[in-house]
Coordinates of C-alpha atoms in Angstrom, one line a residue:
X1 CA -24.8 -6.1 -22.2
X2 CA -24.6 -8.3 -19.2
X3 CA -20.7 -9.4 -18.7
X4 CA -20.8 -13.4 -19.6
X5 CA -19.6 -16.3 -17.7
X6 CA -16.8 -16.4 -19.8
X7 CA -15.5 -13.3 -19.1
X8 CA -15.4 -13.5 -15.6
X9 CA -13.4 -16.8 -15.5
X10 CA -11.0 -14.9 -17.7
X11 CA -10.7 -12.4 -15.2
X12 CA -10.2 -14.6 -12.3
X13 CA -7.9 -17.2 -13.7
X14 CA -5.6 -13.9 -13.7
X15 CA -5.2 -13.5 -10.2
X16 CA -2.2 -15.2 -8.8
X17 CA -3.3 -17.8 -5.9
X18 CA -0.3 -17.4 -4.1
X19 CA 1.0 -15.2 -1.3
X20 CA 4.1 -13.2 -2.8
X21 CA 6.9 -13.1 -0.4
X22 CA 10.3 -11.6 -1.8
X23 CA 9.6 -11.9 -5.8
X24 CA 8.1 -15.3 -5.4
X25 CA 4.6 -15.9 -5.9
X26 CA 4.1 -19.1 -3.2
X27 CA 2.0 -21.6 -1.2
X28 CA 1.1 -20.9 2.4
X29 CA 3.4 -22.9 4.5
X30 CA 0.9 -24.8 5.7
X31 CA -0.7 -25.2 2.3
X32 CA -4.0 -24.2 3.5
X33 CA -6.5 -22.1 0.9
X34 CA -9.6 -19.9 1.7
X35 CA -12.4 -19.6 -0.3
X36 CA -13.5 -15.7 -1.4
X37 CA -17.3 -15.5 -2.0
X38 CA -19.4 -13.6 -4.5
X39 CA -21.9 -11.2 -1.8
X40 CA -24.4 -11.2 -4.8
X41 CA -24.5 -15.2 -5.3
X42 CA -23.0 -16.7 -2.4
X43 CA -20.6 -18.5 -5.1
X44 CA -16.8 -18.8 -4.5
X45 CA -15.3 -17.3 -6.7
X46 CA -11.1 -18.8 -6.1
X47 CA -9.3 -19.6 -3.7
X48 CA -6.0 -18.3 -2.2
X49 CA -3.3 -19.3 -0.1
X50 CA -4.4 -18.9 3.3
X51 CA -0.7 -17.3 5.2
X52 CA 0.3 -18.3 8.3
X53 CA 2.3 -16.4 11.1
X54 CA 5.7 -17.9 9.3
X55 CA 4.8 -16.4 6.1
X56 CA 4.0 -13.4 7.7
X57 CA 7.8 -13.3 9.0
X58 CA 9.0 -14.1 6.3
X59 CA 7.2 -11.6 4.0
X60 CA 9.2 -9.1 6.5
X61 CA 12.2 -11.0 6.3
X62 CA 11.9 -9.8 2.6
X63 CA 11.0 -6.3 2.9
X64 CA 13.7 -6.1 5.6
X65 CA 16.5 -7.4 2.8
X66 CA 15.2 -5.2 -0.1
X67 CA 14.9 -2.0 2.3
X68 CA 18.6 -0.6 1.8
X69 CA 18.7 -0.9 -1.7
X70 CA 15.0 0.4 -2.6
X71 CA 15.6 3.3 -0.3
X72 CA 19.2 3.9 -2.5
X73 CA 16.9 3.4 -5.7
X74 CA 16.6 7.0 -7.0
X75 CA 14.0 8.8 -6.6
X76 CA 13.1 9.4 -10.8
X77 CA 13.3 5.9 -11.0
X78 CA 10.7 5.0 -8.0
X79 CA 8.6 7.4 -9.7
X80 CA 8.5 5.9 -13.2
X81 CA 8.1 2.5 -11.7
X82 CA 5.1 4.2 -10.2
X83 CA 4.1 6.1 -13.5
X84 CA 4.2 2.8 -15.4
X85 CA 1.8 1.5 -12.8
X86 CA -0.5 4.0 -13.4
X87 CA -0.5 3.0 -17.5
X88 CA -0.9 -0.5 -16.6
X89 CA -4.2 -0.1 -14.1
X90 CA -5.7 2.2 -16.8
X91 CA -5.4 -0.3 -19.7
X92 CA -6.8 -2.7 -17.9
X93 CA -9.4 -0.6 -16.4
X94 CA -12.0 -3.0 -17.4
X95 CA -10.5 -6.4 -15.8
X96 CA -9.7 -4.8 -12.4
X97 CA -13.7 -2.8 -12.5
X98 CA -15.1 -7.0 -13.1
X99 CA -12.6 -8.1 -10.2
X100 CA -14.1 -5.8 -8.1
X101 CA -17.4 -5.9 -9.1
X102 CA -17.3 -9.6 -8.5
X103 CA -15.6 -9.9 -5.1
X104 CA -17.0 -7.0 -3.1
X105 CA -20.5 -6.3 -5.0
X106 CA -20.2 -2.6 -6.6
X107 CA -22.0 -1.7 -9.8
X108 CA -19.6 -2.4 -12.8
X109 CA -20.4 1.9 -13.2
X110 CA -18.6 2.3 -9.7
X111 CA -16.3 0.0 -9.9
X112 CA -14.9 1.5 -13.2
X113 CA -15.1 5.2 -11.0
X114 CA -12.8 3.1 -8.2
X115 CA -10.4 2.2 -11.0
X116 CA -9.9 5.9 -12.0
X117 CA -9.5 7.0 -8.3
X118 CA -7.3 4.4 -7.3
X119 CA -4.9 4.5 -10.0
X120 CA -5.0 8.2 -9.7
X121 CA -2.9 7.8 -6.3
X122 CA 0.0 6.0 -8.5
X123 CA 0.0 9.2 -10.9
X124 CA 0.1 11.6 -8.3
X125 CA 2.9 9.9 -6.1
X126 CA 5.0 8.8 -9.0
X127 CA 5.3 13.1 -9.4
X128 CA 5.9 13.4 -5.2
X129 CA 8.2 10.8 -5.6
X130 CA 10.8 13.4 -6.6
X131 CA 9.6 16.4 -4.5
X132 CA 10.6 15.0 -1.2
X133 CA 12.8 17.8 -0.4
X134 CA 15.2 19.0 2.5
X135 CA 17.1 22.2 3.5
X136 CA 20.5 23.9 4.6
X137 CA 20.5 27.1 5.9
X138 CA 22.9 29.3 8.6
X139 CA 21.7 28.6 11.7
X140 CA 20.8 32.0 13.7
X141 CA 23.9 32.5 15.5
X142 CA 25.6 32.2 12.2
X143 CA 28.2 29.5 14.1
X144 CA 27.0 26.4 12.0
X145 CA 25.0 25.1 9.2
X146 CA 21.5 23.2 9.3
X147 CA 21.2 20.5 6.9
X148 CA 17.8 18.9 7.1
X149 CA 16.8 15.7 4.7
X150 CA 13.6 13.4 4.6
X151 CA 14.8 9.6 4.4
X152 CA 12.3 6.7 4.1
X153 CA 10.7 5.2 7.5
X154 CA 11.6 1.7 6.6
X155 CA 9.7 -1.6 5.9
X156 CA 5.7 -1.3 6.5
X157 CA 2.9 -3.2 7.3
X158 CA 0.0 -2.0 5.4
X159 CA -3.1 -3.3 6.7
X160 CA -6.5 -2.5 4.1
X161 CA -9.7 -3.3 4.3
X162 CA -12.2 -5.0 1.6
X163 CA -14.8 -2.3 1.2
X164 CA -12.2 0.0 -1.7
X165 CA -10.4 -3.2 -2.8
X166 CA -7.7 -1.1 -5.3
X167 CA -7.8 2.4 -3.9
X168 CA -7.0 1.8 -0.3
X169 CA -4.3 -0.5 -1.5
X170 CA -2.8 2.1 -4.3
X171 CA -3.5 4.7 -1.5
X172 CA -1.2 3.0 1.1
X173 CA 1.6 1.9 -1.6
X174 CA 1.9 4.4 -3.9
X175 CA 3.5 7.0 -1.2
X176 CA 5.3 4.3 0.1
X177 CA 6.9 3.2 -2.8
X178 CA 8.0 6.6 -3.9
X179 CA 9.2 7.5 -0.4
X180 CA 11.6 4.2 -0.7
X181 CA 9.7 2.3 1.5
X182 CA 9.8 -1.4 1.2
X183 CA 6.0 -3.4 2.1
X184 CA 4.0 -5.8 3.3
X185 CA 0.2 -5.5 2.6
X186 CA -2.3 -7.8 4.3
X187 CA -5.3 -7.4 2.3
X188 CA -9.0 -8.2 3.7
X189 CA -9.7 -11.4 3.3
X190 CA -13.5 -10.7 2.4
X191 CA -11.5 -9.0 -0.8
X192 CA -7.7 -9.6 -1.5
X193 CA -8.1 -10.5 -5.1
X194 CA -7.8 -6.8 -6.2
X195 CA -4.7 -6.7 -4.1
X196 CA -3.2 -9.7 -6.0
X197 CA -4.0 -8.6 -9.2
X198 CA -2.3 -5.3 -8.4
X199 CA 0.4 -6.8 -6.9
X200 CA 1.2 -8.5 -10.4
X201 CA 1.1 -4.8 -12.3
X202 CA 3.6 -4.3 -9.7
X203 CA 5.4 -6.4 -10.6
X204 CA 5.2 -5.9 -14.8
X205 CA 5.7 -2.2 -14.0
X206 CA 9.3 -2.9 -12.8
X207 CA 9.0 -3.0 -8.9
X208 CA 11.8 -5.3 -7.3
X209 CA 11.6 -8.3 -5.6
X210 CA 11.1 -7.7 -1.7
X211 CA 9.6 -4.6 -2.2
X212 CA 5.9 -5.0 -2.0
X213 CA 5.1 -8.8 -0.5
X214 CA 1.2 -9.7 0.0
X215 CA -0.4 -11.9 2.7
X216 CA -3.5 -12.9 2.9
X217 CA -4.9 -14.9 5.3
X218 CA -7.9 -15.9 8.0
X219 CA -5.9 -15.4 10.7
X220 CA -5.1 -11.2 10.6
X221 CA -4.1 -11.2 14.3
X222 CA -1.9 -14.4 14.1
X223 CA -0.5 -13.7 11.0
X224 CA 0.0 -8.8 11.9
X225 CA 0.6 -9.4 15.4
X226 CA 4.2 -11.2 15.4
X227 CA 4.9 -8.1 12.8
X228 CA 4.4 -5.0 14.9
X229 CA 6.1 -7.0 17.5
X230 CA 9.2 -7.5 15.6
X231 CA 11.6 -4.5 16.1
X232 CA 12.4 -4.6 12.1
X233 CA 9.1 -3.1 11.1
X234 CA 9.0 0.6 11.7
X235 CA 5.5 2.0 9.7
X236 CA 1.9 0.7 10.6
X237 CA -0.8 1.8 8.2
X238 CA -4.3 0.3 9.1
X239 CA -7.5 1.1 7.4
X240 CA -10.5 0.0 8.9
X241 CA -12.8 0.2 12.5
X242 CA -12.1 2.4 15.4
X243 CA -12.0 -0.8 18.1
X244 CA -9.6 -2.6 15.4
X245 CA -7.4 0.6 15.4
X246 CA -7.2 1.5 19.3
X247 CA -5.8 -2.0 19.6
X248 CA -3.4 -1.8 16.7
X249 CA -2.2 1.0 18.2
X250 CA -1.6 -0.1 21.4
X251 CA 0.3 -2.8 19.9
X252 CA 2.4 -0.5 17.9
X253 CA 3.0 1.6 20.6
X254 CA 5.7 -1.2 21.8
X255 CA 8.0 -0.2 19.2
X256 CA 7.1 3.5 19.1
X257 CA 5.6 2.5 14.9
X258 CA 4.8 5.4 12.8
X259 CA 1.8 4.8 12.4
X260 CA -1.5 6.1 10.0
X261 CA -4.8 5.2 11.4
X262 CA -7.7 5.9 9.4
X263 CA -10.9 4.9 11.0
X264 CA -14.4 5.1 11.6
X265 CA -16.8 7.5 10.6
X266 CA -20.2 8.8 11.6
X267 CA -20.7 11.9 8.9
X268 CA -23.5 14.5 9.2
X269 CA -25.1 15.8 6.6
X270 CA -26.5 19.4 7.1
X271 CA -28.7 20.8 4.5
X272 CA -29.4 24.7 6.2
X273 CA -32.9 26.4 5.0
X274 CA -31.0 28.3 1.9
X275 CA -30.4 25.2 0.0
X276 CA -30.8 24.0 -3.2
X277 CA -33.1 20.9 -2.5
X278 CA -32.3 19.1 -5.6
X279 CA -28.5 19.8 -5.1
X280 CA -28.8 18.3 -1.7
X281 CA -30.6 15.3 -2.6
X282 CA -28.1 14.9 -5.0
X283 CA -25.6 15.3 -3.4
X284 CA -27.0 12.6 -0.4
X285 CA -27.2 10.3 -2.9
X286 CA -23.6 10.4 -3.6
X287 CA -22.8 10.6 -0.4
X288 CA -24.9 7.8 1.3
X289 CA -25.2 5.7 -1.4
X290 CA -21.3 5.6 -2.9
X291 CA -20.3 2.1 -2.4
X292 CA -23.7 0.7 -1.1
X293 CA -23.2 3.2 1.7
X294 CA -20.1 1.1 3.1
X295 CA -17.9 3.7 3.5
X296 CA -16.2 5.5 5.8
X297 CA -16.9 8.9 4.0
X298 CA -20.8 7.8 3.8
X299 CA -23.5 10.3 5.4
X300 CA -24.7 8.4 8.0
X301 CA -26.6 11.4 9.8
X302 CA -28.9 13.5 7.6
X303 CA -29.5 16.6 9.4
X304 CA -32.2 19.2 7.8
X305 CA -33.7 22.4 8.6
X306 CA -37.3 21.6 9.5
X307 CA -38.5 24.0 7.1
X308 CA -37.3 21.6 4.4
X309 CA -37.0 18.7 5.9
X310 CA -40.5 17.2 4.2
X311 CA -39.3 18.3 0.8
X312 CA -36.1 16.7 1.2
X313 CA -37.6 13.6 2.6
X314 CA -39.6 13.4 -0.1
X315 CA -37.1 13.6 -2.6
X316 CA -34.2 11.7 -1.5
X317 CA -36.7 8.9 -0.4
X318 CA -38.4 8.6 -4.4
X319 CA -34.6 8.6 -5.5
X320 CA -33.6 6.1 -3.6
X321 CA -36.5 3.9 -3.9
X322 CA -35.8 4.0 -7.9
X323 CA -32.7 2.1 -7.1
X324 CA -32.9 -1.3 -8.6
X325 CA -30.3 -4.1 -6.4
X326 CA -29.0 -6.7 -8.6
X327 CA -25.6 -8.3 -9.3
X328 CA -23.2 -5.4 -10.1
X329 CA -22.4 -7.4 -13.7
X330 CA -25.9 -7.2 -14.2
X331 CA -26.8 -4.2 -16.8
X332 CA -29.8 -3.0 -14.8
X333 CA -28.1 -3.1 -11.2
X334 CA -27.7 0.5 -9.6
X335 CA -26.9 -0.8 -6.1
X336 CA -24.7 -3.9 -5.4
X337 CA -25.2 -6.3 -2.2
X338 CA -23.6 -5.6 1.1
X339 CA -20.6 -7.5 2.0
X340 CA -22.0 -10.4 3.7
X341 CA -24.9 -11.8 5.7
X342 CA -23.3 -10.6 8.9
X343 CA -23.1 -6.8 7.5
X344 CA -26.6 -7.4 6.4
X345 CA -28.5 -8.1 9.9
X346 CA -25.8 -5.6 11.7
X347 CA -28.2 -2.8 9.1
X348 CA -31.7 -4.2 9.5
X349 CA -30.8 -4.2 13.4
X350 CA -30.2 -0.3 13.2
X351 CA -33.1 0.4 10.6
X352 CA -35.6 -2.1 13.4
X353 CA -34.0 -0.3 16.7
X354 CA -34.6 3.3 15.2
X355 CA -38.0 2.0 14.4
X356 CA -38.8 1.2 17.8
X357 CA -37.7 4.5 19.1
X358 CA -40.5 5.8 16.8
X359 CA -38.4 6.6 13.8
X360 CA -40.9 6.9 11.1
X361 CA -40.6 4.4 8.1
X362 CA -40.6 6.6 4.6
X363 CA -39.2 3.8 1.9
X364 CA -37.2 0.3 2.1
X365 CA -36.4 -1.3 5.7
X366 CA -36.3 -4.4 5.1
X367 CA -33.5 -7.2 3.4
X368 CA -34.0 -7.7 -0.4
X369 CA -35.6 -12.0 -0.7
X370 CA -33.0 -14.0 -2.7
X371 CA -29.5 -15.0 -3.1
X372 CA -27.0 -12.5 -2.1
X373 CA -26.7 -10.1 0.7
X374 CA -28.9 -6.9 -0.4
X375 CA -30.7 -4.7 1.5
X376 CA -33.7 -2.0 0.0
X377 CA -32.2 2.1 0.3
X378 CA -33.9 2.7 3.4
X379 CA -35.3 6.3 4.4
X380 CA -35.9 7.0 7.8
X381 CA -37.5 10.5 9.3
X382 CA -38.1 11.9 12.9
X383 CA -35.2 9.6 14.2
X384 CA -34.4 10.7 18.2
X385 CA -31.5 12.0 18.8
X386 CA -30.6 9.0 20.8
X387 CA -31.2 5.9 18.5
X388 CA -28.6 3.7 17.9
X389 CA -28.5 4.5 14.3
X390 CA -27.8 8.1 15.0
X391 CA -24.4 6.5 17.1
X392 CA -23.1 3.8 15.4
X393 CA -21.6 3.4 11.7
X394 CA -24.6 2.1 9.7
X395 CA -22.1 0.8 6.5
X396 CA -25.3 0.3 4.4
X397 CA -27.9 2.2 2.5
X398 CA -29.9 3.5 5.3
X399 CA -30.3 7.6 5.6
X400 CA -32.0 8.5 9.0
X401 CA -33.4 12.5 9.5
X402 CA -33.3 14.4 12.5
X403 CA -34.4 18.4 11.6
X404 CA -33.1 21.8 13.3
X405 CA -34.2 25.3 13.8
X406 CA -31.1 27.2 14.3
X407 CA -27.4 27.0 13.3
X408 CA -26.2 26.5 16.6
X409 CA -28.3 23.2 16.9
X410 CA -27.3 22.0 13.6
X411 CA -23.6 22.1 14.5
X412 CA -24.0 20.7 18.0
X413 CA -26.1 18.0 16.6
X414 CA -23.2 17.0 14.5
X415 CA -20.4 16.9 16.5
X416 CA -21.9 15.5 18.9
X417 CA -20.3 11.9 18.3
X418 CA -17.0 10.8 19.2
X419 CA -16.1 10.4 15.3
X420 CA -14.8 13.4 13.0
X421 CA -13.9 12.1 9.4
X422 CA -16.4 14.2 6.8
X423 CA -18.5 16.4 7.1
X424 CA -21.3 17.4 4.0
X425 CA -22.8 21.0 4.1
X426 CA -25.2 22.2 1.8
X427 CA -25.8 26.0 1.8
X428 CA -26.1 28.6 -0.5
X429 CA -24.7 30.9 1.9
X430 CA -20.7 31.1 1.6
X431 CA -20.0 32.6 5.0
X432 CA -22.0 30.1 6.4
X433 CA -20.2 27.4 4.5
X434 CA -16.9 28.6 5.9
X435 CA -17.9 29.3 9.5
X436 CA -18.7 25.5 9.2
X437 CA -15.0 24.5 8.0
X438 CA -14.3 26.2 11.1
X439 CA -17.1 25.6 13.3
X440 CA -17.0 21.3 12.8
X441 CA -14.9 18.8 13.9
X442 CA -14.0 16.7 11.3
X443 CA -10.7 16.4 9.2
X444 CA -12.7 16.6 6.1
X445 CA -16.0 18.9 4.5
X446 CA -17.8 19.0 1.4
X447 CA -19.4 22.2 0.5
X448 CA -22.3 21.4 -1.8
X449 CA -20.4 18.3 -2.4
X450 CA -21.1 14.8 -1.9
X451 CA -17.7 13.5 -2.5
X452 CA -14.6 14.8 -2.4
X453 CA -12.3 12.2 -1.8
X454 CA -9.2 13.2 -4.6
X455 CA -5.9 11.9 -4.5
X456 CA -4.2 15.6 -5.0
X457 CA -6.2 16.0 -1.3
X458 CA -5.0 14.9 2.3
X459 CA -7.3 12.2 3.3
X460 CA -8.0 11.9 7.2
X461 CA -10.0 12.9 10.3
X462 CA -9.9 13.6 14.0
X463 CA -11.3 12.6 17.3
X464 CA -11.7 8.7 16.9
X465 CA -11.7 8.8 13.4
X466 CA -8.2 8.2 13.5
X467 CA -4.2 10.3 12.3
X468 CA -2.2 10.8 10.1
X469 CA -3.1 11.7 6.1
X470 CA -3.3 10.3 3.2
X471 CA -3.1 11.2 -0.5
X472 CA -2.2 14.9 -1.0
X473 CA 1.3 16.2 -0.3
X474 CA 0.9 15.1 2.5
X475 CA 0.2 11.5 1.5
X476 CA 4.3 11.0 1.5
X477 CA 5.3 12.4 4.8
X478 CA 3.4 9.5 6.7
X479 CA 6.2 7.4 5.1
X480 CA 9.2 9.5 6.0
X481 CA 11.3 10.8 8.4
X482 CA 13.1 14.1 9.0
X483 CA 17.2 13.9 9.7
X484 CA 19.0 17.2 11.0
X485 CA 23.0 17.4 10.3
X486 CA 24.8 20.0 12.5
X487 CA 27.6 21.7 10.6
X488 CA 30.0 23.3 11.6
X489 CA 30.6 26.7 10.6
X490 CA 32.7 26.2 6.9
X491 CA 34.1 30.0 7.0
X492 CA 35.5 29.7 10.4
X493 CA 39.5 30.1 10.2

């Protein structure tokens, strides 16, 4: 049944409009609001305070006063703050899958999948919260003792970005708060009432005042920039574009920041001549189509043996043009809207470039007539080498072929970009699965998988794809630092 009017006011009138700066849930300084827009209807949906640079201070200013104290909190009780977190997200599965659905434009089915992955970080951290151990041991001349600890970073900026509105922000704060790490998110404003909402569970889960503070705002590089200027803040953890990033981290570089950088993407998909076909296509739909194909982890090269590249053509294209676009509250919908218009003609752009490089046009291609910003699952074969789309992050439901005849072309076809997030690699051959582990460039692989992002795994790439890790064990190291204690020797007379 399609969700009702009435239900979706409910949800929204739960989201707080305010920024929350040290406990307090408040008006911008300014008082200024901005509006945040349904991508299926064009409709606003609320609006929140809109935080200027001064908020932005002093949502440090609070993170910087609850710092000592959180970072004394022990470590059981970080962890059943975030444990309680966890129960809180799951019973109320429902009202943050709506939220989402509503605000960024995922089917209710996904968004309800997002729910279970996000609050899946809070479970796994609220167990690493207790784990963060150290060492002592005789050092080799046996003169003096080594006593190594981990100790929290300090207060953060944590910077997400509207296209996983709860999992990239219970990715970022879950480690945090179990390392004792004191916060201050800045939320897309294309998507912060997830954050909000969150936030509030936060906040019924136990966490104190100061520790996590949320900012929205307009104005990200009015309100961010004064932050990793101030010499306070000592973690930056963006989520989001490459160009965005380089800059952040030349900003951050001022202060020497720890910093956690994860970036774009621009993920081949190999499917060798051994393959199950109808694994593969599968598995391309998962991984091109996951979140309307805006996402980092989304195959954006499809690379095929040309032996099978027809067959797979064929079958990934009458998959994806069986997807039916609609409003993601709508009981039918199987493919939500793209974020806005400007995300929407950035797509057709690619799909009408690759075109006029000769790409050949096999389903979709064009914008979907009506309200809201949707776009048809596009299929594209014979794409050169050298087309934009084959470059650039497409963050939309476009899968563009290029085939090979040998292995050795297949992998040089896909690293050759200056990104290295995923790879997907479909083979029934084992050895030849592994030689690719070892053989790509990329921080991440699926092996006849099309998604494998897990909370118990470390999330990340390399090249321009960005550093650092998160989720995994070694999700809470990004928010802690290693202290060495020379002793001396306690049997020396």
């Amino acid at each position: 049944m399609a969700v009702t009017a009435t239900r979706e006011t409910e949800v929204l009138e739960q989201v707080p409009r305010g920024l929350l700066i040290g406990g307090d849930w408040r008006d911008s300084s300014s008082g200024a609001v901005f509006d945040v827009e349904d991508p299926a209807t064009g409709r606003t949906l609320r609006s929140l305070a809109d935080a200027t640079p001064e908020d932005g201070v002093a949502a440090l200013d609070a993170a910087v006063a609850a710092q000592r104290d959180w970072a004394g909190t022990a470590p059981r009780e970080r962890g059943e703050i975030l444990r309680r977190a966890f129960e809180l997200v799951t019973r109320r599965a429902e009202d943050f899958a709506l939220l989402m659905t509503l605000e960024m434009g995922k089917p209710l089915a996904e968004a309800r999948g997002e729910v279970t992955y996000g609050a899946e970080f809070l479970r796994w951290f609220s167990e690493e919260a207790v784990r963060t151990s150290g060492r002592y041991s005789v050092a080799p001349d046996g003169k003096s003792r080594l006593l190594v600890s981990k100790k929290p970073v300090g207060p953060c900026l944590l910077i997400t970005p509207w296209n996983f509105p709860l999992a990239m922000a219970t990715r970022k704060i879950a480690p945090a708060v179990a390392a004792g790490c004191t916060m201050v998110l800045k939320p897309a404003n294309l998507t912060p009432l997830t954050s909000s909402l969150f936030a509030a569970v936060m906040e019924e889960a136990g966490l104190p005042a100061g520790v996590l503070n949320v900012i929205h705002t307009t104005d990200a590089g009015g309100v961010t920039g004064p932050l990793i200027k101030d010499p306070r803040l000592r973690k930056l953890s963006f989520t989001g574009s490459t160009p965005v990033g380089r800059s952040l981290l030349a900003a951050a570089s001022d202060n020497v920041l720890r910093t956690s950088m994860e970036l774009g993407g621009n993920a081949p998909f190999l499917v060798f001549e051994d393959a199950d076909v109808d694994a593969a296509v599968n598995g391309a739909m998962l991984a091109k189509l996951r979140n309307m194909g805006e996402a980092c982890t989304a195959a954006n090269r499809f690379i095929v043996h040309e032996s099978i590249a027809d067959d797979f053509a064929a079958g990934l294209a009458g998959r994806m043009a069986a997807m039916t676009p609609a409003r993601g509250t709508e009981e039918h919908s199987t493919l939500g809207p793209l974020i806005d218009a400007k995300s929407r003609n950035k797509v057709h752009d690619l799909v009408s470039a690759a075109r006029g490089d000769g790409a050949e046009l096999v389903t979709g291609g064009a914008p979907v007539d009506g309200a809201g910003y949707f776009y048809q699952p596009t299929v594209l074969t014979n794409v050169p080498r050298s087309s934009r789309i084959m470059r650039e992050e497409i963050f939309g439901p476009v899968a563009p072929i290029l085939t090979f005849a040998t292995e050795d072309e297949a992998v040089e076809l896909a690293n050759d970009t200056e990104y290295g997030l995923v790879a997907y690699v479909f083979t029934r051959d084992l050895n030849r699965g592994l030689r690719m582990g070892e053989r790509l460039d990329t921080g991440m692989m699926g092996l006849n998988a099309g998604v494998i992002s897990n909370a118990a795994a470390p999330f990340g790439g390399v090249k321009q794809s960005g550093l650092g890790r998160e989720g995994g064990a070694e999700g809470i190291e990004e928010y802690l630092y290693t202290q060495y204690i020379g002793i001396a020797d306690p049997t020396a007379s």
